Short mmCIF file of C-alpha atoms in Angstrom, two decimals:
data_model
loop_
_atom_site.label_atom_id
_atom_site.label_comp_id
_atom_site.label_asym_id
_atom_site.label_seq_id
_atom_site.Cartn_x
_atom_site.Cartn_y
_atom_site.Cartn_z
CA UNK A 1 -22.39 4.46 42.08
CA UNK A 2 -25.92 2.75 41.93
CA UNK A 3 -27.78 0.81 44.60
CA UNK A 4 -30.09 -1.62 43.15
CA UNK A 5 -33.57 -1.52 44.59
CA UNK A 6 -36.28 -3.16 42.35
CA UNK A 7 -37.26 -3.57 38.91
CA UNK A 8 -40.61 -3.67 37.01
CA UNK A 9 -39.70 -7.42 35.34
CA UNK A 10 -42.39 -9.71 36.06
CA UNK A 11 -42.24 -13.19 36.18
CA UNK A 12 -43.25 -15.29 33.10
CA UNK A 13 -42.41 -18.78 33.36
CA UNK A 14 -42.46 -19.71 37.04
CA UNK A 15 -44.46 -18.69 39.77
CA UNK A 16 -41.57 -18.45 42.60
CA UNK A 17 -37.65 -17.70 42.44
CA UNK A 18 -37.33 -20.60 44.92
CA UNK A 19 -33.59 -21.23 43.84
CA UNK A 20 -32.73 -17.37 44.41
CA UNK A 21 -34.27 -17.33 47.75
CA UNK A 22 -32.75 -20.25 49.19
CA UNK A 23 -29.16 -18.99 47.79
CA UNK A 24 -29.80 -15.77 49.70
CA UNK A 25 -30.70 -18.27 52.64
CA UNK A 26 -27.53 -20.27 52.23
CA UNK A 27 -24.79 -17.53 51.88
CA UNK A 28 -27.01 -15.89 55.28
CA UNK A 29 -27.15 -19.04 57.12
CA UNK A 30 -23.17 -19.48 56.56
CA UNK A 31 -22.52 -16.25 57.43
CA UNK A 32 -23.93 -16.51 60.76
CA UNK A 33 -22.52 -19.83 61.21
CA UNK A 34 -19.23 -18.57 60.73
CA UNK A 35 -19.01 -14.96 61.09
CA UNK A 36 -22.05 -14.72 64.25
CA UNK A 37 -21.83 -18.72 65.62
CA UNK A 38 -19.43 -17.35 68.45
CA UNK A 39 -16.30 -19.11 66.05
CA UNK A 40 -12.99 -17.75 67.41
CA UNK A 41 -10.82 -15.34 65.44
CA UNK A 42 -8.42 -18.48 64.21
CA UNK A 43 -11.37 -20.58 63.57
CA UNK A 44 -12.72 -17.97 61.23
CA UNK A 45 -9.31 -17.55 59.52
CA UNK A 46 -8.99 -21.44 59.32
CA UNK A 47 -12.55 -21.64 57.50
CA UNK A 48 -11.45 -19.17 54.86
CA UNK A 49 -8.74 -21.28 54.16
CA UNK A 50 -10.25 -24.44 53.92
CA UNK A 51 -12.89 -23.05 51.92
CA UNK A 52 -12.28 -20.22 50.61
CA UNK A 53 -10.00 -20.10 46.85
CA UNK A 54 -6.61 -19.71 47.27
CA UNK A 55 -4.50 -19.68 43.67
CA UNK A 56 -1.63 -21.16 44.79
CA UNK A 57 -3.22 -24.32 46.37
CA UNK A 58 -5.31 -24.40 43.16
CA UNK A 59 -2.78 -24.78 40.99
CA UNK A 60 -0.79 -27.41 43.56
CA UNK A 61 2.19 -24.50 44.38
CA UNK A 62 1.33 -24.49 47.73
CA UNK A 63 -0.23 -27.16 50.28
CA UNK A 64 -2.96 -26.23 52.84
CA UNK A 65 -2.22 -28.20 56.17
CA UNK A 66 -3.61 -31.43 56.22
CA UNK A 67 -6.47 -30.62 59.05
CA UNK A 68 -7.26 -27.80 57.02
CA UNK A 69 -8.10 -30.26 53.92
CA UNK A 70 -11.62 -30.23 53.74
CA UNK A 71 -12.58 -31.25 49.89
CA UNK A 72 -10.65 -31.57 46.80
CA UNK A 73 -9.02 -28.43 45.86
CA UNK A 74 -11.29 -27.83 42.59
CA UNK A 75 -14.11 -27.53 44.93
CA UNK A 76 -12.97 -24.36 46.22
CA UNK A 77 -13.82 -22.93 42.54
CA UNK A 78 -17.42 -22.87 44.32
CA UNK A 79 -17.11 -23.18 48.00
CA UNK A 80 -15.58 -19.69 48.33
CA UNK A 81 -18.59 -18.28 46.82
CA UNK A 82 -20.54 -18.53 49.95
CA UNK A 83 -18.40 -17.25 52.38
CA UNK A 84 -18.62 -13.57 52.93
CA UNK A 85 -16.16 -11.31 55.27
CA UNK A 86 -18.48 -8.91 56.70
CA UNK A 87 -22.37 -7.99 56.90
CA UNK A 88 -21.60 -5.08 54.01
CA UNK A 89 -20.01 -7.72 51.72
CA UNK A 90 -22.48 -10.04 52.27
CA UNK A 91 -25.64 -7.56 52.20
CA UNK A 92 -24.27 -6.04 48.77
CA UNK A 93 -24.42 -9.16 46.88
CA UNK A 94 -27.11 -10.59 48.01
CA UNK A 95 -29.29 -7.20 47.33
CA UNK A 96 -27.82 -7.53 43.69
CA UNK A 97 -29.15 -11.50 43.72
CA UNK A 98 -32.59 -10.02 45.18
CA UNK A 99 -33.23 -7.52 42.24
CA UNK A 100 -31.60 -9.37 39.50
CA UNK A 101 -31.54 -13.11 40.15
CA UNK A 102 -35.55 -13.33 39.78
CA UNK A 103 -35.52 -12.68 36.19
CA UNK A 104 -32.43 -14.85 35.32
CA UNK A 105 -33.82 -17.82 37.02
CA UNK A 106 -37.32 -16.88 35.51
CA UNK A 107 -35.44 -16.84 31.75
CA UNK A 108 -33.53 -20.64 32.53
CA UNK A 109 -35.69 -22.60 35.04
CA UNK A 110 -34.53 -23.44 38.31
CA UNK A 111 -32.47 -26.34 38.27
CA UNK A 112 -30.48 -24.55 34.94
CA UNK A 113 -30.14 -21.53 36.82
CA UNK A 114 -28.32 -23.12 39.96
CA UNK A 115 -26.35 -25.17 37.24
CA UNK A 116 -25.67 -21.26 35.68
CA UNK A 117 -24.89 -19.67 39.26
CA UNK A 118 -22.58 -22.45 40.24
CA UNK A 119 -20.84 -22.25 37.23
CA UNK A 120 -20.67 -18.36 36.96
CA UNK A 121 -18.83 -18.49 40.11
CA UNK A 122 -16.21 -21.35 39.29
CA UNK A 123 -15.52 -18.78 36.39
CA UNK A 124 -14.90 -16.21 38.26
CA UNK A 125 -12.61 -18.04 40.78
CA UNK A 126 -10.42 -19.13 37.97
CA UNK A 127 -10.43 -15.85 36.48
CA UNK A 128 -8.67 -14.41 39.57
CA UNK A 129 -6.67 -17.10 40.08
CA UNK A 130 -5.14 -17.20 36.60
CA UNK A 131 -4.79 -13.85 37.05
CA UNK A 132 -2.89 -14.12 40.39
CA UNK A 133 -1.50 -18.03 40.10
CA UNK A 134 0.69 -17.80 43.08
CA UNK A 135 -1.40 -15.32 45.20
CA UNK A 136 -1.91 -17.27 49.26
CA UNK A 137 -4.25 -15.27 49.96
CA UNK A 138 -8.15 -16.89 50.07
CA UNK A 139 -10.46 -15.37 47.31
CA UNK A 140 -14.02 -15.42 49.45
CA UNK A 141 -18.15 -13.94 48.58
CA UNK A 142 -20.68 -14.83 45.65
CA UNK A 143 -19.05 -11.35 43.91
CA UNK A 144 -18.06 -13.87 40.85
CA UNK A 145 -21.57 -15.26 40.87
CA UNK A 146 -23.54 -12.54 41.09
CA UNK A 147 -21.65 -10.51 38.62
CA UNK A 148 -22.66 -13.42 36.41
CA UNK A 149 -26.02 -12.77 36.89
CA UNK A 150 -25.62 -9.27 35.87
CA UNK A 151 -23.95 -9.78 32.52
CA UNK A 152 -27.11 -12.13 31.99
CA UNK A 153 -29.24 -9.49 33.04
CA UNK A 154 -27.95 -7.29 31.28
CA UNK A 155 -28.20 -9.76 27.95
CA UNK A 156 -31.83 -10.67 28.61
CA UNK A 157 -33.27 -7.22 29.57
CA UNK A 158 -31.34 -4.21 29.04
CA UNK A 159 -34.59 -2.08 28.55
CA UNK A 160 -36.51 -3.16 31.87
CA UNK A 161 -36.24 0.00 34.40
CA UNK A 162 -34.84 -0.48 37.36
CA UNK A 163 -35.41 1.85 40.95
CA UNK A 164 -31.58 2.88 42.43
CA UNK A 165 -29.97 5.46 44.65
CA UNK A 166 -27.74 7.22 43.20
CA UNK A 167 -24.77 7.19 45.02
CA UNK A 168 -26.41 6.21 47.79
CA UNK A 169 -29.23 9.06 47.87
CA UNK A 170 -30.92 10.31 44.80
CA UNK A 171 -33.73 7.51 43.97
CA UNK A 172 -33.93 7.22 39.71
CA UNK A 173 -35.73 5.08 37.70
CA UNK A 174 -32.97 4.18 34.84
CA UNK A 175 -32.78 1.49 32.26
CA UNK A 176 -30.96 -1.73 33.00
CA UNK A 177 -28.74 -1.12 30.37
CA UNK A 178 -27.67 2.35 32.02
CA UNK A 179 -27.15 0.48 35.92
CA UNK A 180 -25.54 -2.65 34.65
CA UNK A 181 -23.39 -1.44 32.04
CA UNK A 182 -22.07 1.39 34.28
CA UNK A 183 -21.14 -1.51 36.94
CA UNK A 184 -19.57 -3.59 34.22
CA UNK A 185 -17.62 -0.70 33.04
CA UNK A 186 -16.22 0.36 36.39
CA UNK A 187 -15.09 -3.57 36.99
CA UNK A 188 -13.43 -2.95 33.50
CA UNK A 189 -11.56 0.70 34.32
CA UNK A 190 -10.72 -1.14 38.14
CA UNK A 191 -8.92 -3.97 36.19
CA UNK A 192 -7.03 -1.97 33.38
CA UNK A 193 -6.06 0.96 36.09
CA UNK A 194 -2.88 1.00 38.28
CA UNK A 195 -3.21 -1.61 41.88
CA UNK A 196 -3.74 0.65 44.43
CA UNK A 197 -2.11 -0.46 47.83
CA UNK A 198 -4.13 -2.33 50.29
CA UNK A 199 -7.32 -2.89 47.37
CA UNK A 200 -8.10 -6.59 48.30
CA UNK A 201 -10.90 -6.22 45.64
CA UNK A 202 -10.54 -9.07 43.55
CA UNK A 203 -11.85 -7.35 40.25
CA UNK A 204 -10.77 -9.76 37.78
CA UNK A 205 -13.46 -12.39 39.44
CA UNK A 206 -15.99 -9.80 38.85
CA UNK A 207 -15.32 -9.02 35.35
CA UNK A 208 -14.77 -12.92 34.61
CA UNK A 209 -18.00 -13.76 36.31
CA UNK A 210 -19.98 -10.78 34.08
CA UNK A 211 -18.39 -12.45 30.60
CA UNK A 212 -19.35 -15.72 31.78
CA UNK A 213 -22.93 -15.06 32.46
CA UNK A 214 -23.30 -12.77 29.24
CA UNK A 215 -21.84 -15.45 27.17
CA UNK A 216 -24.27 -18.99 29.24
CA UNK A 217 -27.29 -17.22 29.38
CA UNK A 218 -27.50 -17.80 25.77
CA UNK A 219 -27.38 -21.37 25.49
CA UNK A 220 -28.50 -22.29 28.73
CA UNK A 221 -32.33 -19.58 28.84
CA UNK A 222 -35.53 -21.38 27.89
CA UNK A 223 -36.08 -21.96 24.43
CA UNK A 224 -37.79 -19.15 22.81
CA UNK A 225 -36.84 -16.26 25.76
CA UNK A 226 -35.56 -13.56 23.68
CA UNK A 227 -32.30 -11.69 24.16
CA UNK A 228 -31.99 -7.75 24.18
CA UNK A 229 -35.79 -7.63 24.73
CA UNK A 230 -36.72 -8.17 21.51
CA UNK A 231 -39.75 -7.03 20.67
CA UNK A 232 -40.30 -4.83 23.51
#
């Protein structure tokens, strides 16, 4: 629908998005760890499960193998955030991050914002897995997390133009409110329409991960950063 490509936000309160740049790094580095590091086909399979969310493990119906036991099952609420299944997967979300995460860190402070991402993407994981409690099959990419960042996005500055293609061609300059609502929206139609076969599109982490970051960038944004832009 719309490919993010900048926005005309400055920064305010801090002089670099160091936090959003080295969670681009991370989910990168990982990637080429796992996906690019030479790792076998199995040894791929076997990281997704021993970090990646499954529902059933969560929620002790099932048991991972014991050498595939890495951490404490909870900790898959944010280890399966940066694991990504493919260069498109991972270059989507991290474009999103790019364009959006700037402001959102600029609006909370760094260490608050990691604090928000983090949680944004445990929110999402649980959303999908209470959704699909006996599902085997590991829930992997920072999809959750970012979509968090755009329901706080979309909270802090719904006015604030951002540059897109247009499906995929037509550059526009278009209100926040127009780009992010119209992404929320479709996560919203994807959930409430009929499962199409062989969607592996886990939509109910997206649209857990936007109401989560809608509802902590209110408590959790400096004190004094305005919601709505307010009084632009």
């Amino acid at each position: 629908m719309f490919i993010p490509l900048y926005d005309h936000k400055p920064l305010v309160h801090v002089r670099r998005q160091f936090v959003t740049w080295g969670l681009i790094l991370a989910n990168v580095a990982i990637f080429l760890l796992v996906q690019q590091g030479g790792l076998s086909e199995p040894a791929m399979q076997a990281s997704s499960l021993s970090y990646g969310l499954i529902p059933a493990v969560l929620f002790d119906l099932r048991d991972l193998a014991p050498d595939l036991v890495v951490f404490p099952e909870p900790a898959a609420l944010v280890t399966y955030a940066f694991l990504h299944g493919s260069w498109m997967h991972l270059g989507g979300n991290m474009l999103f991050l790019w364009v959006f995460g700037d402001n959102v860190e600029d609006a909370m402070g760094h260490f608050r914002f990691l604090v928000f991402y983090l949680l944004c993407a445990a929110a999402a994981g649980l959303g999908h897995a209470l959704i699909e409690p006996g599902s085997i099959v590991p829930l992997i990419g920072a999809s959750g997390a970012v979509a968090g960042i755009i329901g706080a996005y979309l909270v802090l500055h719904p006015k604030v133009r951002v540059w897109v293609l247009a499906f995929g061609r037509l550059p526009l300059r278009l209100p926040a409110a127009w780009v992010l609502g119209a992404w929320i929206a479709f996560q919203v139609v994807m959930v409430l329409g009929p499962a199409e076969d062989g969607d592996t599109v886990a939509w109910w982490a997206h649209v857990a991960g936007a109401a989560a970051g809608a509802l902590l960038v209110v408590p959790m944004r400096r004190r004094g950063v305005p919601l709505f832009d307010r009084g632009v």
